[in-house]
Coordinates of C-alpha atoms and ligand atoms in Angstrom, one line a residue:
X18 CA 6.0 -173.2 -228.4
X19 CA 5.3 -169.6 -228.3
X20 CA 6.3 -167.2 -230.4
X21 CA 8.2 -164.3 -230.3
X22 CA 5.6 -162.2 -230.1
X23 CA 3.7 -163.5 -227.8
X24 CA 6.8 -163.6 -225.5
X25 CA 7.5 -160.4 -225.8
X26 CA 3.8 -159.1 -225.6
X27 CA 3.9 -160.3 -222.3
X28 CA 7.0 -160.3 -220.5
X29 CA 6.4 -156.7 -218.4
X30 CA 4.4 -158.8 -215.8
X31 CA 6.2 -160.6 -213.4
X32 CA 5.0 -164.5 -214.2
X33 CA 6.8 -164.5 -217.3
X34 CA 10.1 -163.6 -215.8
X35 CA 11.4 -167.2 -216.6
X36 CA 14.5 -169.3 -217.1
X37 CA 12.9 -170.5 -220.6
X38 CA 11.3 -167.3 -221.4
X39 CA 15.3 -165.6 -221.1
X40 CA 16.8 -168.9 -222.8
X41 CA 14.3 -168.7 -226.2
X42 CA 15.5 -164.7 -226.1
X43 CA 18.8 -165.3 -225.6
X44 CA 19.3 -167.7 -228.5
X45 CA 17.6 -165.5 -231.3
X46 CA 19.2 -165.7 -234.8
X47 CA 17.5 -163.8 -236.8
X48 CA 18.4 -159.9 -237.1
X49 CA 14.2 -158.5 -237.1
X50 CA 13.6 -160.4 -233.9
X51 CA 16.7 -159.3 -232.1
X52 CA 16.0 -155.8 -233.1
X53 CA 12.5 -156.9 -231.7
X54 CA 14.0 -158.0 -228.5
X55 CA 16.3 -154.3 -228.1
X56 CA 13.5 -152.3 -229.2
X57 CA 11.2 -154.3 -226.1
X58 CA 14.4 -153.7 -223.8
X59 CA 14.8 -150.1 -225.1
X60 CA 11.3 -149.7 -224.1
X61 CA 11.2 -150.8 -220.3
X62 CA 14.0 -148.9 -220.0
X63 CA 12.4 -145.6 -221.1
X64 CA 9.7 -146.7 -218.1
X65 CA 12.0 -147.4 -215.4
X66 CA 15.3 -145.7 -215.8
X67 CA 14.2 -143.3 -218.1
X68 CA 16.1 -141.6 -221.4
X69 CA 18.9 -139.8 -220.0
X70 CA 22.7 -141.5 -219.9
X71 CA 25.4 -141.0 -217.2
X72 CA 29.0 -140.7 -217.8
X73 CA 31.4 -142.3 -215.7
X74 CA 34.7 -141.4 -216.1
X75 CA 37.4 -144.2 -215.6
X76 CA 40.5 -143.8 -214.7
X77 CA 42.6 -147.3 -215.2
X78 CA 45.4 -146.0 -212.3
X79 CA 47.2 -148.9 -212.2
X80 CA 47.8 -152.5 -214.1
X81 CA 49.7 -154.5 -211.8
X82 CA 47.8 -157.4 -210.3
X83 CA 48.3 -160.3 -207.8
X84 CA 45.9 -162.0 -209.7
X85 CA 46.2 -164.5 -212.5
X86 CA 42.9 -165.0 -214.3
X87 CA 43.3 -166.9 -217.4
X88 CA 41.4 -164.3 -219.9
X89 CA 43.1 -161.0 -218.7
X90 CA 45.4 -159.5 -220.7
X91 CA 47.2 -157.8 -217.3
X92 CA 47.4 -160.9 -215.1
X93 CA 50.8 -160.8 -213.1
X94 CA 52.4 -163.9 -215.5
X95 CA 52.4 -161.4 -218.6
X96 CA 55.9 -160.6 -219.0
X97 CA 54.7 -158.1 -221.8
X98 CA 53.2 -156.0 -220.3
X99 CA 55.2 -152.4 -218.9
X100 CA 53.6 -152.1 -215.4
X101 CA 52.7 -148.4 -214.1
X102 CA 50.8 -147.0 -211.5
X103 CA 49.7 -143.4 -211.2
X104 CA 50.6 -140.9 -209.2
X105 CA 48.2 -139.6 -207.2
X106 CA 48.3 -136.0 -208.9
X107 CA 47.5 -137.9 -212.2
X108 CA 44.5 -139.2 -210.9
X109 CA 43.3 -136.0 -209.0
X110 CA 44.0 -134.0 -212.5
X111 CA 42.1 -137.0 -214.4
X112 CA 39.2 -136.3 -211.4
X113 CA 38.8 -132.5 -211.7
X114 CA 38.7 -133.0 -215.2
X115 CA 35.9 -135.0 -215.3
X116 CA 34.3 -132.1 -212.6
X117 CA 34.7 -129.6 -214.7
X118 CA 33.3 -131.1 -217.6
X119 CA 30.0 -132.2 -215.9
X120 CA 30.6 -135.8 -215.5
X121 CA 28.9 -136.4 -212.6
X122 CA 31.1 -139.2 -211.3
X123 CA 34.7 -141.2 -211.7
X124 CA 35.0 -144.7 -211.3
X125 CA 38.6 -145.7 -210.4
X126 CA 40.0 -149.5 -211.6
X127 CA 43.0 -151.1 -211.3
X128 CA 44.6 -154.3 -211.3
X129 CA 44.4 -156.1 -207.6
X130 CA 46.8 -155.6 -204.8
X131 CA 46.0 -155.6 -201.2
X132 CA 49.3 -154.6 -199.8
X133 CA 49.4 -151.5 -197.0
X134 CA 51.0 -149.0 -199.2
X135 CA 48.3 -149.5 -202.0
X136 CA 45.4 -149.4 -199.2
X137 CA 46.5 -146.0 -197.8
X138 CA 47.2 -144.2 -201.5
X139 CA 43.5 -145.4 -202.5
X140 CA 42.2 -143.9 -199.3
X141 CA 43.9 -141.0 -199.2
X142 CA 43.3 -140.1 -203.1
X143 CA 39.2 -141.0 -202.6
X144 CA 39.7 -138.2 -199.6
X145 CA 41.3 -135.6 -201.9
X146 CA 38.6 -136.7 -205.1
X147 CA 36.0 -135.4 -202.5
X148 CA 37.4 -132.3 -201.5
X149 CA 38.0 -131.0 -205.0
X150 CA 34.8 -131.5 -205.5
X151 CA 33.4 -130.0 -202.7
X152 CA 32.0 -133.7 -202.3
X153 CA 30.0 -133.4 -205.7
X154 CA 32.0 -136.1 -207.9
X155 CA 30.2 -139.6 -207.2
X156 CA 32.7 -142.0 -206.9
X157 CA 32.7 -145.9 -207.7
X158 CA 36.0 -148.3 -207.2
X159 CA 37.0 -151.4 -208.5
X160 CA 39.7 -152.7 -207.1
X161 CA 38.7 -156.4 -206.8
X162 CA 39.0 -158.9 -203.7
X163 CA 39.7 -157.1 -200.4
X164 CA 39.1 -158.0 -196.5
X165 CA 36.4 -156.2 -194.5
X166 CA 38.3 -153.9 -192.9
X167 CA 39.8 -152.0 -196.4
X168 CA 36.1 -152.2 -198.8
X169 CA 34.8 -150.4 -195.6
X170 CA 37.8 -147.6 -194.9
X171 CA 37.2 -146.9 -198.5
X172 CA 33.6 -146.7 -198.0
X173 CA 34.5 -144.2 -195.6
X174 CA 37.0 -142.3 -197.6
X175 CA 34.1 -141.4 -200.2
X176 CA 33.5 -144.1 -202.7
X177 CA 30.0 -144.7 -202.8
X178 CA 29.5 -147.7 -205.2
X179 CA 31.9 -150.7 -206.1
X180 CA 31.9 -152.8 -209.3
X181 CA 33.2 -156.5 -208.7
X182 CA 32.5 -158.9 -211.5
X183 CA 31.4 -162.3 -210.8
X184 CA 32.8 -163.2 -213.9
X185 CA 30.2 -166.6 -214.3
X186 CA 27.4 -167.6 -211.7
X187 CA 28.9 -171.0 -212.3
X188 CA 31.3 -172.2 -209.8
X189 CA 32.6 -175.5 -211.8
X190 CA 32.7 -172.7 -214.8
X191 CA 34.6 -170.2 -212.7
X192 CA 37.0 -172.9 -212.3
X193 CA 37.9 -173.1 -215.6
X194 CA 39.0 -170.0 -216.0
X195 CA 41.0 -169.2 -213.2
X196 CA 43.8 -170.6 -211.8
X197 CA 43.1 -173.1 -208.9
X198 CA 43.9 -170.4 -205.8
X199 CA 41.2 -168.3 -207.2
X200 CA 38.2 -169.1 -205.3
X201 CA 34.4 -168.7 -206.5
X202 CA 33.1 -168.7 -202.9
X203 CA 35.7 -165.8 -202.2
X204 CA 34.6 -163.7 -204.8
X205 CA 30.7 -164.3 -203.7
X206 CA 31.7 -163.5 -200.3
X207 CA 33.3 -160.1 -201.2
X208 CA 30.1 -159.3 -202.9
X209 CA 28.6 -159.7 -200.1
X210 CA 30.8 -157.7 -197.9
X211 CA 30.4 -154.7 -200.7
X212 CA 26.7 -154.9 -200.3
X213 CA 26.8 -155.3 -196.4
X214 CA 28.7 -152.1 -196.2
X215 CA 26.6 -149.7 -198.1
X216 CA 28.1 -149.5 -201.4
X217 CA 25.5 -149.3 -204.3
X218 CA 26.6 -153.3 -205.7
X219 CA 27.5 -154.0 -209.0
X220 CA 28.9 -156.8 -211.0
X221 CA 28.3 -159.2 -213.9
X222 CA 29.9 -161.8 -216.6
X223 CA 31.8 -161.8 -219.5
X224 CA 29.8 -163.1 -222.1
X225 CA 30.6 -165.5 -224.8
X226 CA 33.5 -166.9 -222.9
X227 CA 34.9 -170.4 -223.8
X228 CA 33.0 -173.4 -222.0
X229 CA 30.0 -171.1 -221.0
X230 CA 26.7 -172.4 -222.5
X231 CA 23.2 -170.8 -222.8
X232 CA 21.9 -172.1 -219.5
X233 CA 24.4 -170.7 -217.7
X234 CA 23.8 -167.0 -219.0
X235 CA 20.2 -167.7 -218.4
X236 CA 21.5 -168.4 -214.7
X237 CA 23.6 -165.1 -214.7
X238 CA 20.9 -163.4 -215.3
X239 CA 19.0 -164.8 -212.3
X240 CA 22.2 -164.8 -210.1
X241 CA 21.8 -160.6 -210.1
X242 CA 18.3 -160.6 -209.9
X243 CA 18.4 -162.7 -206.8
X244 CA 21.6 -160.8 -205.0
X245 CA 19.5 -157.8 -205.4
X246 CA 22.3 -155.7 -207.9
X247 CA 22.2 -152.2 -208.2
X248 CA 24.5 -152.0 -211.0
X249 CA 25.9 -154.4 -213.9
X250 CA 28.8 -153.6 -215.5
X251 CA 29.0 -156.9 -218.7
X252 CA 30.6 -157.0 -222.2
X253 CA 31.4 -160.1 -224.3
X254 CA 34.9 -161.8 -223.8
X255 CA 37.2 -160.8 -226.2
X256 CA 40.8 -162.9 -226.8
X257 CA 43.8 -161.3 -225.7
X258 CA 46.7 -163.5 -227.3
X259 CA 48.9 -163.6 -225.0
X260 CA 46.6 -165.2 -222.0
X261 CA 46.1 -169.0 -222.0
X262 CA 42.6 -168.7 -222.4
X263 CA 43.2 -167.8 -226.2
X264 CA 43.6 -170.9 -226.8
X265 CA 40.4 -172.2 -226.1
X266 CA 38.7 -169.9 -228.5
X267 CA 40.0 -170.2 -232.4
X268 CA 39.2 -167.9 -235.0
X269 CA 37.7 -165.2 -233.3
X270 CA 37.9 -162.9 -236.1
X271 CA 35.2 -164.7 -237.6
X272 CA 32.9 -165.1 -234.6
X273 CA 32.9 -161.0 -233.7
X274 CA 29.5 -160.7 -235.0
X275 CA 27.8 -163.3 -233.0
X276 CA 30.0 -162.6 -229.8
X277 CA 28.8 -159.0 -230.2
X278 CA 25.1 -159.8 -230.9
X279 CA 24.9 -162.1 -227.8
X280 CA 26.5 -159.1 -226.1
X281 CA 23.7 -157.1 -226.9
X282 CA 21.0 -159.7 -225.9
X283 CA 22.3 -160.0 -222.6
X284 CA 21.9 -156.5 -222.2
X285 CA 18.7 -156.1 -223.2
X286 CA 17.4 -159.4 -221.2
X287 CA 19.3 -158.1 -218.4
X288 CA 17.3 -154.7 -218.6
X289 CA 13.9 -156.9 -219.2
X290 CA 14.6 -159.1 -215.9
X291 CA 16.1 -156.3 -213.7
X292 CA 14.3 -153.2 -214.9
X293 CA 15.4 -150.7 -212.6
X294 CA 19.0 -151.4 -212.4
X295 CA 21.9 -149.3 -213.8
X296 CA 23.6 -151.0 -216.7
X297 CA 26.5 -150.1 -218.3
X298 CA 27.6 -150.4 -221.9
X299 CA 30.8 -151.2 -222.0
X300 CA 33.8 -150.8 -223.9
X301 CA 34.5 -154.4 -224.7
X302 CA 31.2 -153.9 -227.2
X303 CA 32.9 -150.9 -228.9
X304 CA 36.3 -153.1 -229.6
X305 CA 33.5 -155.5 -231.5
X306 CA 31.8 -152.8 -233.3
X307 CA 32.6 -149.0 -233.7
X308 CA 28.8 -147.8 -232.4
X309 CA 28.5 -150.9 -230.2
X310 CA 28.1 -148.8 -227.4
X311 CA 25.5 -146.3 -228.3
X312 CA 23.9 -150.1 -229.7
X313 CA 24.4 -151.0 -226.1
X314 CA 22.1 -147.9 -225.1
X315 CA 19.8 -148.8 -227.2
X316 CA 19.5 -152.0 -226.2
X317 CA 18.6 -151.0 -223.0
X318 CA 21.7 -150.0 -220.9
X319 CA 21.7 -146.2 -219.7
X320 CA 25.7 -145.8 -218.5
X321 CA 28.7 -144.9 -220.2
X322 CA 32.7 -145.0 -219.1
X323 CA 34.5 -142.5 -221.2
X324 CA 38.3 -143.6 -220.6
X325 CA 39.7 -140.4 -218.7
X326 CA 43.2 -142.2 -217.9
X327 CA 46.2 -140.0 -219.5
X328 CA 47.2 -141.3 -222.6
X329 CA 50.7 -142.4 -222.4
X330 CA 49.2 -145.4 -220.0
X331 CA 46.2 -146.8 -222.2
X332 CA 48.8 -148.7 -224.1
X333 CA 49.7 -150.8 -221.2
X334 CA 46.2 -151.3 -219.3
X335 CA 44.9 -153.9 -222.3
X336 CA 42.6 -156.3 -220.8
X337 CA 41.7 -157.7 -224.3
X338 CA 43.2 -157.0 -227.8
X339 CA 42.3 -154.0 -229.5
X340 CA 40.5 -152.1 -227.1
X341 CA 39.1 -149.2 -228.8
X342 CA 40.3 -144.8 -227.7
X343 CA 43.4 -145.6 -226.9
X344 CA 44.9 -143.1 -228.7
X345 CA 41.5 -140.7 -228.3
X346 CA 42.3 -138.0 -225.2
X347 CA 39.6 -137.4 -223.0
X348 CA 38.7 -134.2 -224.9
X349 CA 38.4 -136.3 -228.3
X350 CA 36.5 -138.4 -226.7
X351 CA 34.4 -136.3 -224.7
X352 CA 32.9 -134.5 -228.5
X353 CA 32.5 -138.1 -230.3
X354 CA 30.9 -139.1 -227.5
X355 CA 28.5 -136.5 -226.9
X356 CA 27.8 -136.6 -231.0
X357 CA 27.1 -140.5 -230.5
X358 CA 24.9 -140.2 -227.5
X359 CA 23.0 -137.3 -229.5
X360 CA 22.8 -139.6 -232.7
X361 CA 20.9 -142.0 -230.6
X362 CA 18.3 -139.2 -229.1
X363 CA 19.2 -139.7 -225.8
X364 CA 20.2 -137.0 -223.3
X365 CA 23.5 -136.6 -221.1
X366 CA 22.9 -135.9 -217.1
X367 CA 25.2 -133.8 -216.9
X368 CA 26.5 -133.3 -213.0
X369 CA 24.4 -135.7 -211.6
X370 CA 25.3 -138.9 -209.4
X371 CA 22.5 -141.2 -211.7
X372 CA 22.0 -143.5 -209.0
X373 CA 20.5 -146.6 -210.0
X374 CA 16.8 -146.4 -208.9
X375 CA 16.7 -149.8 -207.5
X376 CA 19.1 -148.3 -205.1
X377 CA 17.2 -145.7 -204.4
X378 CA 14.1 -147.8 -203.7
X379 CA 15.6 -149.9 -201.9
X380 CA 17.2 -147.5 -199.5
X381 CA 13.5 -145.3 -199.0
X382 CA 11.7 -148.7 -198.3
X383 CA 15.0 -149.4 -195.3
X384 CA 14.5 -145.9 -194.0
X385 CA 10.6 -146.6 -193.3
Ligands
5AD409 N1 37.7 -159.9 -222.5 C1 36.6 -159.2 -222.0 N2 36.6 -158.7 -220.7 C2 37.7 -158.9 -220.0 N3 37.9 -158.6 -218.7 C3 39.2 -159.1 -218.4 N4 39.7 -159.7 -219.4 C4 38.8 -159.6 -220.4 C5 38.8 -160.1 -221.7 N5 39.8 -160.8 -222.3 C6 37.0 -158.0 -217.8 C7 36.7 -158.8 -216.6 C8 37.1 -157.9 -215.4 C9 37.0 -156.6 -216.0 C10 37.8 -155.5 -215.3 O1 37.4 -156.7 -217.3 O2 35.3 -159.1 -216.5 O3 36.3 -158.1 -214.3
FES410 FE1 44.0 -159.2 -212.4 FE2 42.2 -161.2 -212.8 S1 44.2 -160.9 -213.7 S2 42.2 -159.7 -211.3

């Protein structure tokens, strides 16, 4: 058996990319070789993605959902939940907001609907996010499972880049957690459509989730290097009490430390394995630990989604329990975030798009 270091030593060259190389990392104990492992990830991502972090602004413009998914605090059988949904001036003030202040791109979630009415507001509000900003604001949707016909009028109405969770690589896992209409091979399929289309691709798992084991993180991992992601967007599962899945996980309180530390190591073994991807740290690490996110930069993620939806409708879009700045405005959160990001030595790109470089690569070897 090998040790850490020598792992580590040697895992920038390509042959020691494997499945047991990312299972040994992955269950680490002790808190000097984690810090080991981040500072490794931290590292590589200094080489390929470099030091700066890009804000993404997400606005959460609407939390009904057709869906069902056993974990989410907004699926449709939550009867306590107040549904909203934005109107579209909302969003375009949330938008130029994030313009003004430099962001140099919105994301745009909601729950899942694929009626007509819901179809044509997105489209027509991605239309009007461009023209305020004279087509500078980057734009990237998730809006979950659609046909063909509306991830690609979208495309054309502006957004650029689309985040769809796989949610597990593991299809007899994915069963678990979803009701039995919700189909693995679906989801897979829309990812593929995404990609097909243009958009730069992202997705990823929750981590730590009831009935998941080590191998199948291991296989995560190797489920986005092999569909090629541009983007991953993963955070460790957090118990929302009033979803059936809380059941399956008892005392949580007491495992927070570990479901945040495994958070972490995905990240960073996701940053060894993938290198030039774009890799978000998400708020589901903060809700764990008050600097998990700038923890999540450091170990080796390079994006950040300040929450720019207005305040009185945080309250209602809670995927998990206690989901951290929901009573922060975006201005609040804007000065604490720029003193965190600053903390950690790292620069803001300010107005810029921050592409993923593996998209970018990938696009200039097509265009040869
Ligand atoms: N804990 C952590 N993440 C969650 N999500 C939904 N519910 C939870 C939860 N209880 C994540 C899913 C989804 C994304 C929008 O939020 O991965 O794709
Ligand atoms: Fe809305 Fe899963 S509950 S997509």
């Amino acid at each position: 058996m090998r040790t850490l270091n020598q792992i580590l030593n040697k895992i920038d060259s390509e042959d020691e990319l494997t499945k047991d190389n990312f299972k040994f990392l992955l269950q680490l104990k002790n808190r000097g070789d984690i810090d080991l492992l981040f500072r490794k990830a931290y590292e590589i991502k200094q080489k390929y993605v470099g030091n700066k972090t890009y804000f993404r602004g997400i606005v959460e413009l609407s939390n009904i959902c057709r869906k069902d998914c056993y974990y989410c605090g907004i699926r449709r059988s939550n009867k306590n939940v107040n549904r909203f949904v934005l109107k579209e001036e909302q969003i375009l003030s949330a938008a130029k907001w994030a313009y003004e202040n430099n962001y140099g791109s919105v994301v745009l979630q909601s729950g899942e609907r694929n009626d007509k009415a819901f179809i044509e507001f997105i489209e027509k509000t991605l239309m009007e996010i461009k023209k305020l900003s004279d087509g500078e604001l980057g734009i990237t949707i998730s809006f979950g499972e659609q046909s063909y016909d509306t991830y690609k009028r979208w495309f054309e109405a502006g957004a650029h880049r689309y985040l769809l969770r796989i949610e597990t690589s593991n299809p007899e896992h994915y069963k678990k957690l979803h009701p039995p209409d919700h189909f693995f091979e679906e989801r897979l399929n829309c990812l593929k459509m995404i990609k097909d289309i243009g958009y730069q691709t992202g997705t990823g798992v929750m981590i730590g989730l009831p009935f998941q084991t080590v191998d199948d993180l291991v296989s995560d991992l190797f489920f986005f290097k092999e569909f090629d992601i541009d983007m991953l967007g993963m955070g460790p599962y957090l118990v929302n009490e009033d979803t059936p899945l809380a059941k399956e996980f008892l005392n949580f309180e007491e495992k927070k430390d570990e479901q945040y530390l495994l958070g972490l190591k995905m990240i960073a073994c996701a940053r060894i394995l993938l290198r030039d991807v774009n890799i978000a740290s998400t708020t589901a690490l903060q809700a764990l630990k008050y600097s998990g996110r700038e923890m999540g930069l450091l170990a080796g993620a390079n994006i950040i989604m300040p929450n720019i939806t207005p305040m009185e409708y945080r309250e209602a879009y809670q995927l998990y329990d206690n989901k951290p700045c929901i009573d922060d405005d975006a201005e609040l959160c804007l000065d604490c975030l720029k003193q965190r990001i600053y903390g950690i030595e790292s620069e803001i790109g300010y107005g810029e798009w921050g592409d993923s470089p593996h998209f970018k690569k990938k696009n200039l070897i097509n265009n040869i």
